[in-house]
Amino acid sequence: MAAILKGIVATSVLSSSSDFVPKGVQLPSLKSLPVSERKGGFLVDGSDAKVVPVSNARARSAGRLVAANAVAAEKSAASTASKTGGHELLLFEALREGLEEEMDRDPRVCVMGEDVGHYGGSYKVTKGLAKKYGDLRVLDTPIAENSFTGMAVGAAMTGLRPIVEGMNMGFLLLAFNQISNNCGMLHYTSGGQFKIPIVIRGPGGVGRQLGAEHSQRLESYFQSIPGIQMVACSTPYNAKGLMKAAIRSENPVILFEHVLLYNLKERIPDEEYVLSLEEAEMVRPGEHVTILTYSRMRYHVMQAAKTLVNKGYDPEVIDIRSLKPFDLYTIGNSVKKTHRVLIVEECMRTGGIGASLTAAINENFHDYLDAPVVCLSSQDVPTPYAGTLEEWTVVQPAQIVTAVEQLCR
Amino acid sequence: MSSAFPAMKILQPLSTTRSPEKPLFDLLKSPSSFLGSASKLRFNAQKPSPSSSYSSSCHRPSTIVAVSDVVKEKKTLKSNSSLSNLLITKEEGLELYEDMVLGRAFEDMCAQMYYRGKMFGFVHLYNGQEAVSTGFIKLLKQEDYVCSTYRDHVHALSKGVPARAVMSELFGKTTGCCRGQGGSMHMFSKEHNLLGGFAFIGEGIPVATGAAFTSKYRREVLKEAGCDSVTLAFFGDGTCNNGQFFECLNMAALWKLPIVFVVENNLWAIGMSHLRATSDPEIWKKGPAFGMPGVHVDGMDVLKVREVAKEAIARARRGEGPTLVECETYRFRGHSLADPDELRDPGELLNFVILVYFVFPFL
């Protein structure tokens, strides 16, 4: 019987002495399994951490375990971790830890961006790194996003592994030329000759009265660019894991962080771990409705989930994490179980991630739906400065509760 | 060091080995009848020639540096002495000649195929500009990088990409250098370190800056002592009004990256004359503004280009930083094969043809 498996979905070698995995359980690295064999998912039921096979799951080969992620498991994992150690830190520190570990591991990894060096990054993600690695490895660039992003592309083509920090994701609009044409397309137009192992990261999303231009959600603009991968982190645990995975990936990856989540605190394992870039995270298993979300909205959803549980609903919450490509495997299994989908995102209504996800679900799982997919997104307006107005442009927990109630009628 | 002081100091001779009496780039030399000078070439200008307005206001430090005179003198000097003092040896001469003829023949064949309906899309030909490609790229090593624009066929050929691979690419075949996926405007070669081939102008300059950054990183962070790769970034006059150009000049000079910015100034950006688009058309002057030497050279003479290129590349290899080289050249065909090329005065082309074929040989 499998124990808590959260977070040990690692692409690196798993030590059998890990306290998270009981003896005798074989945990293959997900990457080693061909996709067709990842049939059947195991969801960890939150209440007593029992492994519950998913109903409607297709035939699965006996004895194979596909690790599922669960925040409910996280509680037990956390308690196990506290027995073994683990350490508490804030999300921006987790990002820095991941970054530092990768920079130690591979001398070709370097950081470029405005104020990443001496200043330590606008949100302190690179604090102390310039002192440790030098000014060339943690490069303070002039204010020229398009050019230094292009420079990172050129460096990636010629052997380095740069990480570009956009001081605010919105500034990367200036780098759209390089991100779209070069990051995304060069691998293809060069006939596969050149790889672009670049990571582009930065804080985005609606903050606390930052004004319209500093509150942009660029995932919707970048999602159509062919050739790039997009992930969004939401907890210190997945922030570190995704950062490491993105750096190790040979593809250009855009890592979306959120301005309001940098000070989240969580206990993360001491052991090294790397998460999969293409996987969604099961935050709370449930039966009645599938709520798909990412980044900051995860917390609004979990807040709404508390209210919903009190009202007698059992929502299943999935943090999709991978914005491009979608983890339709996890999402599909969930849809097949609950038959109702609610998407909660911070993107604008028009052309956002939710819009693409709705289309993907309708295309692939139409027969399993008992109700139309409902998508809650931000209003199609520039984010106002006034706090009360700003609140109204973003999805609030009360709206989520209402939507679930309507969906489950 | 030199960046703290204005243009006068920056335009000092690039090479310290050159004797002080005969510097290659000498500010104090009087304006020559160098054919690339602003006053002579811009007879098609629709606004007053910049040199006239400048000479009246007298704030320009000097005119175009007289590379031709010095090179001429070197040639005459050297022809009097022993063979070993020639500018180029016979073998080198033949190599340069072959490269330029290959470039011309290749481009002419592209035109033929295009007009016969066998090649499609946007094809930008390099006829007339061969001296720049040959003059610069033939001085490079395999590990040096070249970053080009959409007018990249001849850069690919000069860098060593087999003509067959380039032609196959233009026909969209899998045997092409990019498996037919890139096309005319995206010539890449990992083996020959050709970093493209870019469709949007200015896009390749940051990529070139990145390659130069890698070279510096390798030397200083990864401690690969032997790494002294130089990157050449080729682009046109139109690009010199683009933000990426200026941003990269800044970064390259700031970090002393081993890169040479080569401007192929053919006076036309499709149908937009350089003079109509640029407030100060003398592009070489923009180098000193960022703290790097700015050099102007006659891009129709391969030997002159080669002399300048030698200096600039050596400078970069020594770790002294970037150079901006403006090569005045001309494209004998339209912007692309789809360009009707109605705005250029045929006389302008004739002028170049006459100069190149009938005047230069006698200089």
PDB file of N, CA and C in Angstrom, chain A residues 209-240:
ATOM      1  N   GLN A 209      -2.712  47.221  -5.637  1.00  0.00           N
ATOM      2  CA  GLN A 209      -2.769  48.583  -6.159  1.00  0.00           C
ATOM      3  C   GLN A 209      -1.471  48.998  -6.863  1.00  0.00           C
ATOM      4  N   LEU A 210      -0.965  48.129  -7.708  1.00  0.00           N
ATOM      5  CA  LEU A 210       0.254  48.457  -8.431  1.00  0.00           C
ATOM      6  C   LEU A 210      -0.023  49.259  -9.701  1.00  0.00           C
ATOM      7  N   GLY A 211      -1.284  49.376 -10.056  1.00  0.00           N
ATOM      8  CA  GLY A 211      -1.611  50.120 -11.276  1.00  0.00           C
ATOM      9  C   GLY A 211      -1.734  49.180 -12.463  1.00  0.00           C
ATOM     10  N   ALA A 212      -2.315  49.708 -13.527  1.00  0.00           N
ATOM     11  CA  ALA A 212      -2.665  48.845 -14.657  1.00  0.00           C
ATOM     12  C   ALA A 212      -1.464  48.164 -15.287  1.00  0.00           C
ATOM     13  N   GLU A 213      -0.392  48.919 -15.513  1.00  0.00           N
ATOM     14  CA  GLU A 213       0.705  48.346 -16.293  1.00  0.00           C
ATOM     15  C   GLU A 213       1.563  47.372 -15.512  1.00  0.00           C
ATOM     16  N   HIS A 214       1.548  47.467 -14.190  1.00  0.00           N
ATOM     17  CA  HIS A 214       2.327  46.528 -13.384  1.00  0.00           C
ATOM     18  C   HIS A 214       1.495  45.345 -12.935  1.00  0.00           C
ATOM     19  N   SER A 215       0.272  45.263 -13.440  1.00  0.00           N
ATOM     20  CA  SER A 215      -0.609  44.191 -12.984  1.00  0.00           C
ATOM     21  C   SER A 215      -1.018  43.299 -14.141  1.00  0.00           C
ATOM     22  N   GLN A 216      -0.102  43.050 -15.050  1.00  0.00           N
ATOM     23  CA  GLN A 216      -0.505  42.333 -16.246  1.00  0.00           C
ATOM     24  C   GLN A 216      -0.277  40.842 -16.095  1.00  0.00           C
ATOM     25  N   ARG A 217      -1.035  40.098 -16.878  1.00  0.00           N
ATOM     26  CA  ARG A 217      -0.916  38.651 -16.842  1.00  0.00           C
ATOM     27  C   ARG A 217      -0.465  38.220 -18.227  1.00  0.00           C
ATOM     28  N   LEU A 218       0.803  37.990 -18.358  1.00  0.00           N
ATOM     29  CA  LEU A 218       1.354  37.745 -19.683  1.00  0.00           C
ATOM     30  C   LEU A 218       1.180  36.327 -20.189  1.00  0.00           C
ATOM     31  N   GLU A 219       0.704  35.444 -19.330  1.00  0.00           N
ATOM     32  CA  GLU A 219       0.576  34.067 -19.805  1.00  0.00           C
ATOM     33  C   GLU A 219      -0.381  33.981 -20.990  1.00  0.00           C
ATOM     34  N   SER A 220      -1.381  34.859 -21.000  1.00  0.00           N
ATOM     35  CA  SER A 220      -2.317  34.808 -22.126  1.00  0.00           C
ATOM     36  C   SER A 220      -1.683  35.304 -23.413  1.00  0.00           C
ATOM     37  N   TYR A 221      -0.742  36.236 -23.308  1.00  0.00           N
ATOM     38  CA  TYR A 221      -0.113  36.736 -24.527  1.00  0.00           C
ATOM     39  C   TYR A 221       0.892  35.733 -25.066  1.00  0.00           C
ATOM     40  N   PHE A 222       1.582  35.053 -24.177  1.00  0.00           N
ATOM     41  CA  PHE A 222       2.646  34.164 -24.620  1.00  0.00           C
ATOM     42  C   PHE A 222       2.166  32.784 -25.029  1.00  0.00           C
ATOM     43  N   GLN A 223       0.937  32.438 -24.667  1.00  0.00           N
ATOM     44  CA  GLN A 223       0.552  31.037 -24.812  1.00  0.00           C
ATOM     45  C   GLN A 223       0.554  30.556 -26.259  1.00  0.00           C
ATOM     46  N   SER A 224       0.355  31.455 -27.204  1.00  0.00           N
ATOM     47  CA  SER A 224       0.317  30.993 -28.590  1.00  0.00           C
ATOM     48  C   SER A 224       1.686  30.815 -29.207  1.00  0.00           C
ATOM     49  N   ILE A 225       2.708  31.301 -28.543  1.00  0.00           N
ATOM     50  CA  ILE A 225       4.036  31.236 -29.167  1.00  0.00           C
ATOM     51  C   ILE A 225       4.446  29.778 -29.295  1.00  0.00           C
ATOM     52  N   PRO A 226       4.697  29.338 -30.513  1.00  0.00           N
ATOM     53  CA  PRO A 226       5.080  27.937 -30.665  1.00  0.00           C
ATOM     54  C   PRO A 226       6.504  27.737 -30.151  1.00  0.00           C
ATOM     55  N   GLY A 227       6.707  26.638 -29.484  1.00  0.00           N
ATOM     56  CA  GLY A 227       8.071  26.308 -29.091  1.00  0.00           C
ATOM     57  C   GLY A 227       8.428  26.624 -27.664  1.00  0.00           C
ATOM     58  N   ILE A 228       7.584  27.324 -26.939  1.00  0.00           N
ATOM     59  CA  ILE A 228       7.926  27.596 -25.546  1.00  0.00           C
ATOM     60  C   ILE A 228       7.012  26.806 -24.609  1.00  0.00           C
ATOM     61  N   GLN A 229       7.509  26.627 -23.390  1.00  0.00           N
ATOM     62  CA  GLN A 229       6.729  25.954 -22.361  1.00  0.00           C
ATOM     63  C   GLN A 229       6.438  26.969 -21.280  1.00  0.00           C
ATOM     64  N   MET A 230       5.265  26.869 -20.667  1.00  0.00           N
ATOM     65  CA  MET A 230       4.934  27.830 -19.616  1.00  0.00           C
ATOM     66  C   MET A 230       4.514  27.102 -18.361  1.00  0.00           C
ATOM     67  N   VAL A 231       5.053  27.529 -17.233  1.00  0.00           N
ATOM     68  CA  VAL A 231       4.623  26.967 -15.950  1.00  0.00           C
ATOM     69  C   VAL A 231       4.382  28.112 -14.979  1.00  0.00           C
ATOM     70  N   ALA A 232       3.488  27.858 -14.026  1.00  0.00           N
ATOM     71  CA  ALA A 232       3.201  28.871 -13.008  1.00  0.00           C
ATOM     72  C   ALA A 232       3.365  28.220 -11.643  1.00  0.00           C
ATOM     73  N   CYS A 233       4.155  28.843 -10.781  1.00  0.00           N
ATOM     74  CA  CYS A 233       4.339  28.273  -9.451  1.00  0.00           C
ATOM     75  C   CYS A 233       3.386  28.935  -8.479  1.00  0.00           C
ATOM     76  N   SER A 234       3.092  28.234  -7.382  1.00  0.00           N
ATOM     77  CA  SER A 234       2.141  28.802  -6.443  1.00  0.00           C
ATOM     78  C   SER A 234       2.491  28.537  -4.985  1.00  0.00           C
ATOM     79  N   THR A 235       3.388  27.602  -4.730  1.00  0.00           N
ATOM     80  CA  THR A 235       3.796  27.349  -3.347  1.00  0.00           C
ATOM     81  C   THR A 235       5.317  27.302  -3.314  1.00  0.00           C
ATOM     82  N   PRO A 236       5.913  27.493  -2.146  1.00  0.00           N
ATOM     83  CA  PRO A 236       7.373  27.377  -2.084  1.00  0.00           C
ATOM     84  C   PRO A 236       7.844  26.021  -2.586  1.00  0.00           C
ATOM     85  N   TYR A 237       7.088  24.992  -2.279  1.00  0.00           N
ATOM     86  CA  TYR A 237       7.474  23.652  -2.721  1.00  0.00           C
ATOM     87  C   TYR A 237       7.533  23.566  -4.233  1.00  0.00           C
ATOM     88  N   ASN A 238       6.461  23.938  -4.899  1.00  0.00           N
ATOM     89  CA  ASN A 238       6.500  23.792  -6.351  1.00  0.00           C
ATOM     90  C   ASN A 238       7.342  24.888  -6.999  1.00  0.00           C
ATOM     91  N   ALA A 239       7.530  26.004  -6.312  1.00  0.00           N
ATOM     92  CA  ALA A 239       8.389  27.041  -6.887  1.00  0.00           C
ATOM     93  C   ALA A 239       9.806  26.519  -7.050  1.00  0.00           C
ATOM     94  N   LYS A 240      10.320  25.898  -6.001  1.00  0.00           N
ATOM     95  CA  LYS A 240      11.687  25.396  -6.084  1.00  0.00           C
ATOM     96  C   LYS A 240      11.793  24.260  -7.106  1.00  0.00           C
TER      97      LYS A 240
END
